[in-house]
Amino acid sequence: GEDVEQSLFLSVREGDSSVINCTYTDSSSTYLYWYKQEPGAGLQLLTYIFSNMDMKQDQRLTVLLNKKDKHLSLRIADTQTGDSAIYFCAVVYSSASKIIFGSGTRLSIRP
Amino acid sequence: EPEVTQTPSHQVTQMGQEVILRCVPISNHLYFYWYRQILGQKVEFLVSFYNNEISEKSEIFDDQFSVERPDGSNFTLKIRSTKLEDSAMYFCASSGDRGDQPQHFGDGTRLSIL
């Protein structure tokens, strides 16, 4: 079946790097996404990676994909207080265009 | 940057009443979706829509739910007879000319059933 798993919480010190991990079950995925949700707000598409890529970098964000282990990670360099949010890993499968979401990782920043 | 807009931001409805949630997808997008997020739970897929018909729907999307694209810009979700368990945040999304392209979400409509 289709499932996406994430840890629920992550706490990092301001200025450190944050690494949010995600695992998924179905290997037929095409695109893999990271969405950010701030309190009371919608889902903001942060970045995405196509399944034939291993890494994508976009300013402070680095996405790593290990297809063999079905593992996706999001690294945020120099984490700032504005990065506090829930981060959702999400996977699109080739058999359908629906997105399967993880449960979200709540990132909190310590001073 | 173009965005998906949803109205209203918050809808309060009596149980058993009909409710229509409205969405304006990004103008050149062809694929449209509804998702919901019950408080404290995962975001769940409801339905996808392309070429004026439903492409796929989840088991949540039963006969009480329907979607429509009444004109060239709006995409609506109707719940015919609301139940308490329909209380959730409902998100509309759209994507470009292929179903697996990135989906862009609106800010959601919070539906509260009393």
JSON list of N, CA and C in Angstrom, two decimals, chain B residues 29-74:
[
{"chain": "B", "resi": 29, "resn": "HIS", "atom": "N", "xyz": [-3.88, 26.03, -15.36]},
{"chain": "B", "resi": 29, "resn": "HIS", "atom": "CA", "xyz": [-3.79, 24.66, -14.88]},
{"chain": "B", "resi": 29, "resn": "HIS", "atom": "C", "xyz": [-5.00, 23.84, -15.35]},
{"chain": "B", "resi": 30, "resn": "LEU", "atom": "N", "xyz": [-4.76, 22.54, -15.54]},
{"chain": "B", "resi": 30, "resn": "LEU", "atom": "CA", "xyz": [-5.80, 21.67, -16.08]},
{"chain": "B", "resi": 30, "resn": "LEU", "atom": "C", "xyz": [-6.27, 20.60, -15.09]},
{"chain": "B", "resi": 31, "resn": "TYR", "atom": "N", "xyz": [-5.49, 20.37, -14.04]},
{"chain": "B", "resi": 31, "resn": "TYR", "atom": "CA", "xyz": [-5.82, 19.33, -13.08]},
{"chain": "B", "resi": 31, "resn": "TYR", "atom": "C", "xyz": [-6.20, 19.99, -11.75]},
{"chain": "B", "resi": 32, "resn": "PHE", "atom": "N", "xyz": [-7.27, 19.49, -11.15]},
{"chain": "B", "resi": 32, "resn": "PHE", "atom": "CA", "xyz": [-7.79, 20.11, -9.94]},
{"chain": "B", "resi": 32, "resn": "PHE", "atom": "C", "xyz": [-8.04, 19.03, -8.89]},
{"chain": "B", "resi": 33, "resn": "TYR", "atom": "N", "xyz": [-7.87, 19.42, -7.63]},
{"chain": "B", "resi": 33, "resn": "TYR", "atom": "CA", "xyz": [-7.93, 18.44, -6.55]},
{"chain": "B", "resi": 33, "resn": "TYR", "atom": "C", "xyz": [-8.60, 19.06, -5.32]},
{"chain": "B", "resi": 34, "resn": "TRP", "atom": "N", "xyz": [-9.19, 18.18, -4.51]},
{"chain": "B", "resi": 34, "resn": "TRP", "atom": "CA", "xyz": [-9.59, 18.55, -3.17]},
{"chain": "B", "resi": 34, "resn": "TRP", "atom": "C", "xyz": [-8.96, 17.56, -2.18]},
{"chain": "B", "resi": 35, "resn": "TYR", "atom": "N", "xyz": [-8.47, 18.13, -1.09]},
{"chain": "B", "resi": 35, "resn": "TYR", "atom": "CA", "xyz": [-7.92, 17.37, 0.03]},
{"chain": "B", "resi": 35, "resn": "TYR", "atom": "C", "xyz": [-8.58, 17.89, 1.30]},
{"chain": "B", "resi": 36, "resn": "ARG", "atom": "N", "xyz": [-8.51, 17.09, 2.35]},
{"chain": "B", "resi": 36, "resn": "ARG", "atom": "CA", "xyz": [-8.98, 17.60, 3.63]},
{"chain": "B", "resi": 36, "resn": "ARG", "atom": "C", "xyz": [-8.00, 17.20, 4.73]},
{"chain": "B", "resi": 37, "resn": "GLN", "atom": "N", "xyz": [-8.02, 17.99, 5.80]},
{"chain": "B", "resi": 37, "resn": "GLN", "atom": "CA", "xyz": [-7.17, 17.74, 6.96]},
{"chain": "B", "resi": 37, "resn": "GLN", "atom": "C", "xyz": [-8.01, 17.91, 8.20]},
{"chain": "B", "resi": 38, "resn": "ILE", "atom": "N", "xyz": [-8.38, 16.79, 8.80]},
{"chain": "B", "resi": 38, "resn": "ILE", "atom": "CA", "xyz": [-9.06, 16.84, 10.10]},
{"chain": "B", "resi": 38, "resn": "ILE", "atom": "C", "xyz": [-8.01, 17.27, 11.12]},
{"chain": "B", "resi": 39, "resn": "LEU", "atom": "N", "xyz": [-8.45, 18.05, 12.09]},
{"chain": "B", "resi": 39, "resn": "LEU", "atom": "CA", "xyz": [-7.54, 18.63, 13.08]},
{"chain": "B", "resi": 39, "resn": "LEU", "atom": "C", "xyz": [-6.64, 17.57, 13.70]},
{"chain": "B", "resi": 40, "resn": "GLY", "atom": "N", "xyz": [-5.33, 17.78, 13.59]},
{"chain": "B", "resi": 40, "resn": "GLY", "atom": "CA", "xyz": [-4.36, 16.87, 14.19]},
{"chain": "B", "resi": 40, "resn": "GLY", "atom": "C", "xyz": [-4.06, 15.63, 13.38]},
{"chain": "B", "resi": 41, "resn": "GLN", "atom": "N", "xyz": [-4.66, 15.53, 12.18]},
{"chain": "B", "resi": 41, "resn": "GLN", "atom": "CA", "xyz": [-4.45, 14.33, 11.37]},
{"chain": "B", "resi": 41, "resn": "GLN", "atom": "C", "xyz": [-3.76, 14.67, 10.05]},
{"chain": "B", "resi": 42, "resn": "LYS", "atom": "N", "xyz": [-3.51, 13.64, 9.26]},
{"chain": "B", "resi": 42, "resn": "LYS", "atom": "CA", "xyz": [-2.82, 13.82, 7.98]},
{"chain": "B", "resi": 42, "resn": "LYS", "atom": "C", "xyz": [-3.71, 14.54, 6.97]},
{"chain": "B", "resi": 43, "resn": "VAL", "atom": "N", "xyz": [-3.08, 15.14, 5.99]},
{"chain": "B", "resi": 43, "resn": "VAL", "atom": "CA", "xyz": [-3.81, 15.65, 4.83]},
{"chain": "B", "resi": 43, "resn": "VAL", "atom": "C", "xyz": [-4.21, 14.45, 3.97]},
{"chain": "B", "resi": 44, "resn": "GLU", "atom": "N", "xyz": [-5.51, 14.38, 3.64]},
{"chain": "B", "resi": 44, "resn": "GLU", "atom": "CA", "xyz": [-6.03, 13.21, 2.92]},
{"chain": "B", "resi": 44, "resn": "GLU", "atom": "C", "xyz": [-6.59, 13.63, 1.56]},
{"chain": "B", "resi": 45, "resn": "PHE", "atom": "N", "xyz": [-6.28, 12.85, 0.56]},
{"chain": "B", "resi": 45, "resn": "PHE", "atom": "CA", "xyz": [-6.81, 13.08, -0.78]},
{"chain": "B", "resi": 45, "resn": "PHE", "atom": "C", "xyz": [-8.31, 12.77, -0.82]},
{"chain": "B", "resi": 46, "resn": "LEU", "atom": "N", "xyz": [-9.07, 13.63, -1.49]},
{"chain": "B", "resi": 46, "resn": "LEU", "atom": "CA", "xyz": [-10.50, 13.38, -1.69]},
{"chain": "B", "resi": 46, "resn": "LEU", "atom": "C", "xyz": [-10.79, 13.01, -3.14]},
{"chain": "B", "resi": 47, "resn": "VAL", "atom": "N", "xyz": [-10.39, 13.91, -4.06]},
{"chain": "B", "resi": 47, "resn": "VAL", "atom": "CA", "xyz": [-10.81, 13.74, -5.45]},
{"chain": "B", "resi": 47, "resn": "VAL", "atom": "C", "xyz": [-9.87, 14.50, -6.37]},
{"chain": "B", "resi": 48, "resn": "SER", "atom": "N", "xyz": [-9.71, 13.96, -7.59]},
{"chain": "B", "resi": 48, "resn": "SER", "atom": "CA", "xyz": [-9.00, 14.69, -8.64]},
{"chain": "B", "resi": 48, "resn": "SER", "atom": "C", "xyz": [-9.94, 14.84, -9.84]},
{"chain": "B", "resi": 49, "resn": "PHE", "atom": "N", "xyz": [-9.72, 15.90, -10.60]},
{"chain": "B", "resi": 49, "resn": "PHE", "atom": "CA", "xyz": [-10.68, 16.29, -11.65]},
{"chain": "B", "resi": 49, "resn": "PHE", "atom": "C", "xyz": [-9.90, 16.79, -12.85]},
{"chain": "B", "resi": 50, "resn": "TYR", "atom": "N", "xyz": [-10.23, 16.25, -14.02]},
{"chain": "B", "resi": 50, "resn": "TYR", "atom": "CA", "xyz": [-9.54, 16.66, -15.24]},
{"chain": "B", "resi": 50, "resn": "TYR", "atom": "C", "xyz": [-10.49, 16.52, -16.41]},
{"chain": "B", "resi": 51, "resn": "ASN", "atom": "N", "xyz": [-10.46, 17.47, -17.29]},
{"chain": "B", "resi": 51, "resn": "ASN", "atom": "CA", "xyz": [-11.27, 17.40, -18.52]},
{"chain": "B", "resi": 51, "resn": "ASN", "atom": "C", "xyz": [-12.75, 17.22, -18.18]},
{"chain": "B", "resi": 52, "resn": "ASN", "atom": "N", "xyz": [-13.19, 17.96, -17.18]},
{"chain": "B", "resi": 52, "resn": "ASN", "atom": "CA", "xyz": [-14.59, 17.99, -16.76]},
{"chain": "B", "resi": 52, "resn": "ASN", "atom": "C", "xyz": [-15.13, 16.69, -16.21]},
{"chain": "B", "resi": 53, "resn": "GLU", "atom": "N", "xyz": [-14.24, 15.85, -15.72]},
{"chain": "B", "resi": 53, "resn": "GLU", "atom": "CA", "xyz": [-14.74, 14.67, -15.05]},
{"chain": "B", "resi": 53, "resn": "GLU", "atom": "C", "xyz": [-13.77, 14.23, -13.95]},
{"chain": "B", "resi": 54, "resn": "ILE", "atom": "N", "xyz": [-14.30, 13.45, -13.01]},
{"chain": "B", "resi": 54, "resn": "ILE", "atom": "CA", "xyz": [-13.49, 12.95, -11.91]},
{"chain": "B", "resi": 54, "resn": "ILE", "atom": "C", "xyz": [-12.50, 11.92, -12.45]},
{"chain": "B", "resi": 55, "resn": "SER", "atom": "N", "xyz": [-11.21, 12.11, -12.10]},
{"chain": "B", "resi": 55, "resn": "SER", "atom": "CA", "xyz": [-10.18, 11.16, -12.50]},
{"chain": "B", "resi": 55, "resn": "SER", "atom": "C", "xyz": [-10.04, 10.04, -11.48]},
{"chain": "B", "resi": 56, "resn": "GLU", "atom": "N", "xyz": [-10.06, 10.44, -10.23]},
{"chain": "B", "resi": 56, "resn": "GLU", "atom": "CA", "xyz": [-9.93, 9.48, -9.15]},
{"chain": "B", "resi": 56, "resn": "GLU", "atom": "C", "xyz": [-10.59, 10.05, -7.90]},
{"chain": "B", "resi": 57, "resn": "LYS", "atom": "N", "xyz": [-11.13, 9.17, -7.07]},
{"chain": "B", "resi": 57, "resn": "LYS", "atom": "CA", "xyz": [-11.66, 9.62, -5.79]},
{"chain": "B", "resi": 57, "resn": "LYS", "atom": "C", "xyz": [-11.32, 8.61, -4.73]},
{"chain": "B", "resi": 58, "resn": "SER", "atom": "N", "xyz": [-11.22, 9.10, -3.49]},
{"chain": "B", "resi": 58, "resn": "SER", "atom": "CA", "xyz": [-10.91, 8.21, -2.38]},
{"chain": "B", "resi": 58, "resn": "SER", "atom": "C", "xyz": [-12.20, 7.66, -1.81]},
{"chain": "B", "resi": 59, "resn": "GLU", "atom": "N", "xyz": [-12.05, 6.73, -0.86]},
{"chain": "B", "resi": 59, "resn": "GLU", "atom": "CA", "xyz": [-13.24, 6.14, -0.24]},
{"chain": "B", "resi": 59, "resn": "GLU", "atom": "C", "xyz": [-13.97, 7.15, 0.65]},
{"chain": "B", "resi": 60, "resn": "ILE", "atom": "N", "xyz": [-13.27, 8.23, 1.02]},
{"chain": "B", "resi": 60, "resn": "ILE", "atom": "CA", "xyz": [-13.93, 9.29, 1.79]},
{"chain": "B", "resi": 60, "resn": "ILE", "atom": "C", "xyz": [-14.98, 9.98, 0.93]},
{"chain": "B", "resi": 61, "resn": "PHE", "atom": "N", "xyz": [-14.72, 10.09, -0.35]},
{"chain": "B", "resi": 61, "resn": "PHE", "atom": "CA", "xyz": [-15.56, 10.85, -1.29]},
{"chain": "B", "resi": 61, "resn": "PHE", "atom": "C", "xyz": [-16.76, 10.00, -1.66]},
{"chain": "B", "resi": 62, "resn": "ASP", "atom": "N", "xyz": [-17.76, 9.97, -0.75]},
{"chain": "B", "resi": 62, "resn": "ASP", "atom": "CA", "xyz": [-18.94, 9.14, -1.00]},
{"chain": "B", "resi": 62, "resn": "ASP", "atom": "C", "xyz": [-20.02, 9.97, -1.70]},
{"chain": "B", "resi": 63, "resn": "ASP", "atom": "N", "xyz": [-21.23, 9.44, -1.72]},
{"chain": "B", "resi": 63, "resn": "ASP", "atom": "CA", "xyz": [-22.32, 10.08, -2.48]},
{"chain": "B", "resi": 63, "resn": "ASP", "atom": "C", "xyz": [-22.71, 11.45, -1.92]},
{"chain": "B", "resi": 64, "resn": "GLN", "atom": "N", "xyz": [-22.27, 11.76, -0.71]},
{"chain": "B", "resi": 64, "resn": "GLN", "atom": "CA", "xyz": [-22.58, 13.07, -0.15]},
{"chain": "B", "resi": 64, "resn": "GLN", "atom": "C", "xyz": [-21.73, 14.18, -0.75]},
{"chain": "B", "resi": 65, "resn": "PHE", "atom": "N", "xyz": [-20.65, 13.79, -1.43]},
{"chain": "B", "resi": 65, "resn": "PHE", "atom": "CA", "xyz": [-19.72, 14.76, -2.00]},
{"chain": "B", "resi": 65, "resn": "PHE", "atom": "C", "xyz": [-19.91, 14.84, -3.52]},
{"chain": "B", "resi": 66, "resn": "SER", "atom": "N", "xyz": [-19.71, 16.04, -4.05]},
{"chain": "B", "resi": 66, "resn": "SER", "atom": "CA", "xyz": [-19.67, 16.20, -5.49]},
{"chain": "B", "resi": 66, "resn": "SER", "atom": "C", "xyz": [-18.77, 17.38, -5.82]},
{"chain": "B", "resi": 67, "resn": "VAL", "atom": "N", "xyz": [-18.22, 17.37, -7.03]},
{"chain": "B", "resi": 67, "resn": "VAL", "atom": "CA", "xyz": [-17.39, 18.47, -7.49]},
{"chain": "B", "resi": 67, "resn": "VAL", "atom": "C", "xyz": [-17.93, 18.95, -8.83]},
{"chain": "B", "resi": 68, "resn": "GLU", "atom": "N", "xyz": [-17.62, 20.22, -9.09]},
{"chain": "B", "resi": 68, "resn": "GLU", "atom": "CA", "xyz": [-18.12, 20.81, -10.32]},
{"chain": "B", "resi": 68, "resn": "GLU", "atom": "C", "xyz": [-17.18, 21.92, -10.76]},
{"chain": "B", "resi": 69, "resn": "ARG", "atom": "N", "xyz": [-17.08, 22.09, -12.06]},
{"chain": "B", "resi": 69, "resn": "ARG", "atom": "CA", "xyz": [-16.38, 23.25, -12.60]},
{"chain": "B", "resi": 69, "resn": "ARG", "atom": "C", "xyz": [-17.45, 24.03, -13.38]},
{"chain": "B", "resi": 70, "resn": "PRO", "atom": "N", "xyz": [-18.18, 24.90, -12.69]},
{"chain": "B", "resi": 70, "resn": "PRO", "atom": "CA", "xyz": [-19.35, 25.52, -13.31]},
{"chain": "B", "resi": 70, "resn": "PRO", "atom": "C", "xyz": [-19.02, 26.51, -14.42]},
{"chain": "B", "resi": 71, "resn": "ASP", "atom": "N", "xyz": [-17.81, 27.04, -14.41]},
{"chain": "B", "resi": 71, "resn": "ASP", "atom": "CA", "xyz": [-17.41, 27.98, -15.45]},
{"chain": "B", "resi": 71, "resn": "ASP", "atom": "C", "xyz": [-15.92, 27.81, -15.68]},
{"chain": "B", "resi": 72, "resn": "GLY", "atom": "N", "xyz": [-15.31, 28.71, -16.41]},
{"chain": "B", "resi": 72, "resn": "GLY", "atom": "CA", "xyz": [-13.91, 28.53, -16.76]},
{"chain": "B", "resi": 72, "resn": "GLY", "atom": "C", "xyz": [-12.92, 28.80, -15.65]},
{"chain": "B", "resi": 73, "resn": "SER", "atom": "N", "xyz": [-13.43, 29.29, -14.48]},
{"chain": "B", "resi": 73, "resn": "SER", "atom": "CA", "xyz": [-12.47, 29.66, -13.45]},
{"chain": "B", "resi": 73, "resn": "SER", "atom": "C", "xyz": [-12.71, 28.98, -12.11]},
{"chain": "B", "resi": 74, "resn": "ASN", "atom": "N", "xyz": [-13.95, 28.66, -11.77]},
{"chain": "B", "resi": 74, "resn": "ASN", "atom": "CA", "xyz": [-14.23, 28.12, -10.44]},
{"chain": "B", "resi": 74, "resn": "ASN", "atom": "C", "xyz": [-14.22, 26.60, -10.42]}
]
